[in-house]
PDB file of C-alpha atoms in Angstrom:
ATOM      1  CA  UNK A   1      -0.067   0.005  -0.012  1.00 54.00           C
ATOM      2  CA  UNK A   2       2.659   2.469   0.948  1.00 57.00           C
ATOM      3  CA  UNK A   3       5.424   2.779  -1.571  1.00 58.00           C
ATOM      4  CA  UNK A   4       8.871   4.305  -1.374  1.00 59.00           C
ATOM      5  CA  UNK A   5       9.123   6.764  -4.305  1.00 54.00           C
ATOM      6  CA  UNK A   6      12.552   7.311  -5.741  1.00 54.00           C
ATOM      7  CA  UNK A   7      13.458  11.022  -5.352  1.00 51.00           C
ATOM      8  CA  UNK A   8      16.397  13.186  -6.161  1.00 50.00           C
ATOM      9  CA  UNK A   9      17.644  14.190  -2.744  1.00 56.00           C
ATOM     10  CA  UNK A  10      17.884  12.782   0.781  1.00 57.00           C
ATOM     11  CA  UNK A  11      15.743  15.684   2.060  1.00 60.00           C
ATOM     12  CA  UNK A  12      12.912  14.664  -0.381  1.00 62.00           C
ATOM     13  CA  UNK A  13      13.372  10.953   0.675  1.00 75.00           C
ATOM     14  CA  UNK A  14      12.913  11.688   4.333  1.00 76.00           C
ATOM     15  CA  UNK A  15       9.785  13.776   3.742  1.00 77.00           C
ATOM     16  CA  UNK A  16       8.147  11.011   1.564  1.00 83.00           C
ATOM     17  CA  UNK A  17       9.060   8.231   3.943  1.00 89.00           C
ATOM     18  CA  UNK A  18       6.206   5.699   4.297  1.00 90.00           C
ATOM     19  CA  UNK A  19       6.494   5.914   8.114  1.00 92.00           C
ATOM     20  CA  UNK A  20       5.970   9.697   8.198  1.00 92.00           C
ATOM     21  CA  UNK A  21       3.006   9.240   5.756  1.00 92.00           C
ATOM     22  CA  UNK A  22       1.604   6.505   7.895  1.00 93.00           C
ATOM     23  CA  UNK A  23       1.652   8.494  11.076  1.00 94.00           C
ATOM     24  CA  UNK A  24       0.121  11.456   9.117  1.00 94.00           C
ATOM     25  CA  UNK A  25      -2.718   9.305   8.033  1.00 94.00           C
ATOM     26  CA  UNK A  26      -3.249   7.947  11.567  1.00 95.00           C
ATOM     27  CA  UNK A  27      -3.229  11.404  13.099  1.00 95.00           C
ATOM     28  CA  UNK A  28      -5.436  12.855  10.442  1.00 96.00           C
ATOM     29  CA  UNK A  29      -7.927  10.114  10.901  1.00 96.00           C
ATOM     30  CA  UNK A  30      -7.820  10.514  14.710  1.00 95.00           C
ATOM     31  CA  UNK A  31      -8.302  14.232  14.461  1.00 95.00           C
ATOM     32  CA  UNK A  32     -11.283  13.916  12.133  1.00 97.00           C
ATOM     33  CA  UNK A  33     -12.839  11.136  14.221  1.00 96.00           C
ATOM     34  CA  UNK A  34     -12.325  13.200  17.380  1.00 94.00           C
ATOM     35  CA  UNK A  35     -14.155  16.202  15.858  1.00 95.00           C
ATOM     36  CA  UNK A  36     -16.925  14.065  14.386  1.00 96.00           C
ATOM     37  CA  UNK A  37     -17.633  11.990  17.436  1.00 96.00           C
ATOM     38  CA  UNK A  38     -17.010  14.748  19.865  1.00 95.00           C
ATOM     39  CA  UNK A  39     -19.387  17.083  17.992  1.00 97.00           C
ATOM     40  CA  UNK A  40     -22.135  14.417  18.144  1.00 97.00           C
ATOM     41  CA  UNK A  41     -21.715  14.182  21.947  1.00 97.00           C
ATOM     42  CA  UNK A  42     -21.667  17.947  22.341  1.00 97.00           C
ATOM     43  CA  UNK A  43     -24.747  18.383  20.083  1.00 97.00           C
ATOM     44  CA  UNK A  44     -26.748  15.807  21.910  1.00 97.00           C
ATOM     45  CA  UNK A  45     -25.629  16.076  25.547  1.00 97.00           C
ATOM     46  CA  UNK A  46     -23.984  19.502  25.900  1.00 96.00           C
ATOM     47  CA  UNK A  47     -20.659  18.162  27.069  1.00 96.00           C
ATOM     48  CA  UNK A  48     -17.228  17.983  25.425  1.00 94.00           C
ATOM     49  CA  UNK A  49     -15.589  14.825  24.375  1.00 92.00           C
ATOM     50  CA  UNK A  50     -13.001  15.350  27.070  1.00 91.00           C
ATOM     51  CA  UNK A  51     -15.795  15.665  29.685  1.00 94.00           C
ATOM     52  CA  UNK A  52     -17.254  12.413  28.233  1.00 95.00           C
ATOM     53  CA  UNK A  53     -14.007  10.605  28.621  1.00 92.00           C
ATOM     54  CA  UNK A  54     -13.554  11.705  32.151  1.00 93.00           C
ATOM     55  CA  UNK A  55     -17.031  10.432  32.923  1.00 96.00           C
ATOM     56  CA  UNK A  56     -16.178   7.119  31.205  1.00 94.00           C
ATOM     57  CA  UNK A  57     -13.006   6.856  33.428  1.00 93.00           C
ATOM     58  CA  UNK A  58     -15.061   7.478  36.562  1.00 95.00           C
ATOM     59  CA  UNK A  59     -17.693   4.957  35.398  1.00 96.00           C
ATOM     60  CA  UNK A  60     -15.087   2.211  34.785  1.00 94.00           C
ATOM     61  CA  UNK A  61     -12.755   2.874  37.665  1.00 92.00           C
ATOM     62  CA  UNK A  62     -14.893   4.652  40.260  1.00 95.00           C
ATOM     63  CA  UNK A  63     -13.846   7.855  42.078  1.00 96.00           C
ATOM     64  CA  UNK A  64     -10.466   9.099  41.056  1.00 93.00           C
ATOM     65  CA  UNK A  65      -7.894  11.589  42.152  1.00 91.00           C
ATOM     66  CA  UNK A  66      -7.337  14.799  40.139  1.00 88.00           C
ATOM     67  CA  UNK A  67      -3.809  13.683  39.371  1.00 85.00           C
ATOM     68  CA  UNK A  68      -4.923  10.352  37.895  1.00 87.00           C
ATOM     69  CA  UNK A  69      -7.615  12.120  35.775  1.00 86.00           C
ATOM     70  CA  UNK A  70      -4.904  14.481  34.470  1.00 83.00           C
ATOM     71  CA  UNK A  71      -2.629  11.593  33.663  1.00 79.00           C
ATOM     72  CA  UNK A  72      -5.390   9.682  31.819  1.00 75.00           C
ATOM     73  CA  UNK A  73      -6.279  12.724  29.705  1.00 69.00           C
ATOM     74  CA  UNK A  74      -2.613  14.050  29.428  1.00 57.00           C
ATOM     75  CA  UNK A  75      -3.533  17.371  31.161  1.00 71.00           C
ATOM     76  CA  UNK A  76      -1.586  19.629  33.334  1.00 73.00           C
ATOM     77  CA  UNK A  77      -2.775  20.056  36.927  1.00 78.00           C
ATOM     78  CA  UNK A  78      -4.200  23.367  35.959  1.00 82.00           C
ATOM     79  CA  UNK A  79      -5.970  21.904  32.876  1.00 84.00           C
ATOM     80  CA  UNK A  80      -7.599  19.042  34.967  1.00 87.00           C
ATOM     81  CA  UNK A  81      -8.620  21.627  37.674  1.00 89.00           C
ATOM     82  CA  UNK A  82     -10.425  23.817  35.062  1.00 92.00           C
ATOM     83  CA  UNK A  83     -11.992  20.786  33.460  1.00 92.00           C
ATOM     84  CA  UNK A  84     -13.299  19.464  36.717  1.00 93.00           C
ATOM     85  CA  UNK A  85     -14.503  22.852  37.767  1.00 95.00           C
ATOM     86  CA  UNK A  86     -16.598  23.076  34.569  1.00 96.00           C
ATOM     87  CA  UNK A  87     -17.909  19.562  35.174  1.00 96.00           C
ATOM     88  CA  UNK A  88     -18.766  20.329  38.758  1.00 97.00           C
ATOM     89  CA  UNK A  89     -20.633  23.551  37.706  1.00 97.00           C
ATOM     90  CA  UNK A  90     -22.672  21.355  35.171  1.00 97.00           C
ATOM     91  CA  UNK A  91     -23.582  18.943  37.912  1.00 98.00           C
ATOM     92  CA  UNK A  92     -21.640  15.990  36.496  1.00 98.00           C
ATOM     93  CA  UNK A  93     -19.116  15.454  39.290  1.00 98.00           C
ATOM     94  CA  UNK A  94     -18.344  16.457  42.830  1.00 98.00           C
ATOM     95  CA  UNK A  95     -14.945  16.894  44.570  1.00 95.00           C
ATOM     96  CA  UNK A  96     -14.060  15.837  48.064  1.00 93.00           C
ATOM     97  CA  UNK A  97     -10.789  15.887  50.064  1.00 92.00           C
ATOM     98  CA  UNK A  98      -8.771  12.673  49.801  1.00 87.00           C
ATOM     99  CA  UNK A  99      -8.909  11.057  53.326  1.00 87.00           C
ATOM    100  CA  UNK A 100      -5.437   9.533  52.692  1.00 85.00           C
ATOM    101  CA  UNK A 101      -3.821  12.855  51.540  1.00 83.00           C
ATOM    102  CA  UNK A 102      -5.432  16.121  52.519  1.00 76.00           C
ATOM    103  CA  UNK A 103      -3.640  18.045  49.786  1.00 82.00           C
ATOM    104  CA  UNK A 104      -5.364  16.098  47.048  1.00 86.00           C
ATOM    105  CA  UNK A 105      -9.027  15.770  45.941  1.00 91.00           C
ATOM    106  CA  UNK A 106     -11.111  12.845  44.849  1.00 95.00           C
ATOM    107  CA  UNK A 107     -13.595  13.294  41.965  1.00 95.00           C
ATOM    108  CA  UNK A 108     -16.955  11.437  42.218  1.00 97.00           C
ATOM    109  CA  UNK A 109     -19.587  11.094  39.491  1.00 98.00           C
ATOM    110  CA  UNK A 110     -23.019  12.446  40.321  1.00 98.00           C
ATOM    111  CA  UNK A 111     -26.330  10.730  39.324  1.00 98.00           C
ATOM    112  CA  UNK A 112     -26.612  13.311  36.578  1.00 98.00           C
ATOM    113  CA  UNK A 113     -23.148  12.329  35.257  1.00 98.00           C
ATOM    114  CA  UNK A 114     -24.045   8.610  35.429  1.00 98.00           C
ATOM    115  CA  UNK A 115     -27.211   9.251  33.437  1.00 98.00           C
ATOM    116  CA  UNK A 116     -25.320  11.214  30.784  1.00 98.00           C
ATOM    117  CA  UNK A 117     -22.447   8.839  30.478  1.00 97.00           C
ATOM    118  CA  UNK A 118     -24.960   5.883  29.997  1.00 97.00           C
ATOM    119  CA  UNK A 119     -27.018   7.637  27.343  1.00 97.00           C
ATOM    120  CA  UNK A 120     -23.982   9.275  25.685  1.00 97.00           C
ATOM    121  CA  UNK A 121     -22.259   5.821  25.496  1.00 97.00           C
ATOM    122  CA  UNK A 122     -25.107   4.163  23.635  1.00 97.00           C
ATOM    123  CA  UNK A 123     -24.976   6.857  20.977  1.00 97.00           C
ATOM    124  CA  UNK A 124     -21.200   7.019  20.968  1.00 97.00           C
ATOM    125  CA  UNK A 125     -20.944   3.180  20.466  1.00 97.00           C
ATOM    126  CA  UNK A 126     -23.248   3.396  17.383  1.00 98.00           C
ATOM    127  CA  UNK A 127     -21.177   6.285  15.981  1.00 98.00           C
ATOM    128  CA  UNK A 128     -17.851   4.554  16.675  1.00 97.00           C
ATOM    129  CA  UNK A 129     -19.190   1.474  14.785  1.00 97.00           C
ATOM    130  CA  UNK A 130     -20.233   3.587  11.800  1.00 98.00           C
ATOM    131  CA  UNK A 131     -17.198   5.867  11.502  1.00 97.00           C
ATOM    132  CA  UNK A 132     -14.365   3.686  12.864  1.00 96.00           C
ATOM    133  CA  UNK A 133     -15.148   0.027  12.482  1.00 97.00           C
ATOM    134  CA  UNK A 134     -17.442  -0.136   9.512  1.00 98.00           C
ATOM    135  CA  UNK A 135     -14.811   1.340   7.049  1.00 97.00           C
ATOM    136  CA  UNK A 136     -12.424  -1.515   8.057  1.00 97.00           C
ATOM    137  CA  UNK A 137     -12.901  -5.095   6.737  1.00 97.00           C
ATOM    138  CA  UNK A 138     -14.349  -7.180   9.544  1.00 97.00           C
ATOM    139  CA  UNK A 139     -11.405  -9.552   9.435  1.00 98.00           C
ATOM    140  CA  UNK A 140      -8.950  -6.728  10.205  1.00 97.00           C
ATOM    141  CA  UNK A 141     -10.748  -5.080  13.100  1.00 96.00           C
ATOM    142  CA  UNK A 142      -9.447  -7.216  16.035  1.00 97.00           C
ATOM    143  CA  UNK A 143      -5.879  -6.739  14.803  1.00 97.00           C
ATOM    144  CA  UNK A 144      -6.364  -2.983  14.350  1.00 96.00           C
ATOM    145  CA  UNK A 145      -7.514  -2.608  17.880  1.00 96.00           C
ATOM    146  CA  UNK A 146      -4.619  -4.744  19.221  1.00 97.00           C
ATOM    147  CA  UNK A 147      -2.062  -2.766  17.278  1.00 96.00           C
ATOM    148  CA  UNK A 148      -3.492   0.631  18.250  1.00 95.00           C
ATOM    149  CA  UNK A 149      -3.409  -0.521  21.925  1.00 95.00           C
ATOM    150  CA  UNK A 150       0.273  -1.449  21.527  1.00 96.00           C
ATOM    151  CA  UNK A 151       1.054   1.899  20.010  1.00 95.00           C
ATOM    152  CA  UNK A 152      -0.857   3.722  22.720  1.00 90.00           C
ATOM    153  CA  UNK A 153       0.907   1.898  25.534  1.00 92.00           C
ATOM    154  CA  UNK A 154       4.358   2.460  24.010  1.00 93.00           C
ATOM    155  CA  UNK A 155       3.551   6.233  23.650  1.00 89.00           C
ATOM    156  CA  UNK A 156       2.246   6.396  27.250  1.00 83.00           C
ATOM    157  CA  UNK A 157       5.492   4.827  28.482  1.00 87.00           C
ATOM    158  CA  UNK A 158       7.657   7.300  26.505  1.00 88.00           C
ATOM    159  CA  UNK A 159       5.509  10.347  27.531  1.00 79.00           C
ATOM    160  CA  UNK A 160       6.912  12.507  30.297  1.00 75.00           C
ATOM    161  CA  UNK A 161       4.406  13.169  33.059  1.00 67.00           C
ATOM    162  CA  UNK A 162       2.879  16.637  33.067  1.00 53.00           C
ATOM    163  CA  UNK A 163       2.886  18.709  36.218  1.00 47.00           C
TER     164      UNK A 163
END
């Protein structure tokens, strides 16, 4: 599928490298999917895709520290604080001091947050099927997910922790 095209200079060769093009295709697809899927959630439920992902994390793992939420979403401490403040104002989450560490806070999902994540997930699953899985041949889907998970884990390990 990706071909190396003979070119005149080393500079041209590097810019046309199949690896560069492959990553460009992945990032382009991810950006378009993020916009498409995120816009659907925002239009229907009035929350950003990032808020939805925080609600998913809380649904799957239960109450969480602000630090862990920031790590999961690759946000600075200021970024996660602003996000959780907006979510708290919307009635999606509450914060409470961490009994094990008074300097830190634990984020809990509210009933409203649980209702929204449940309803948004049903719609999101349909949209993910339509826009992410349906374009890929059925026999390639499992491998695609496995490979993307490996890439994500490797990148997570290489990523410096934000403060």
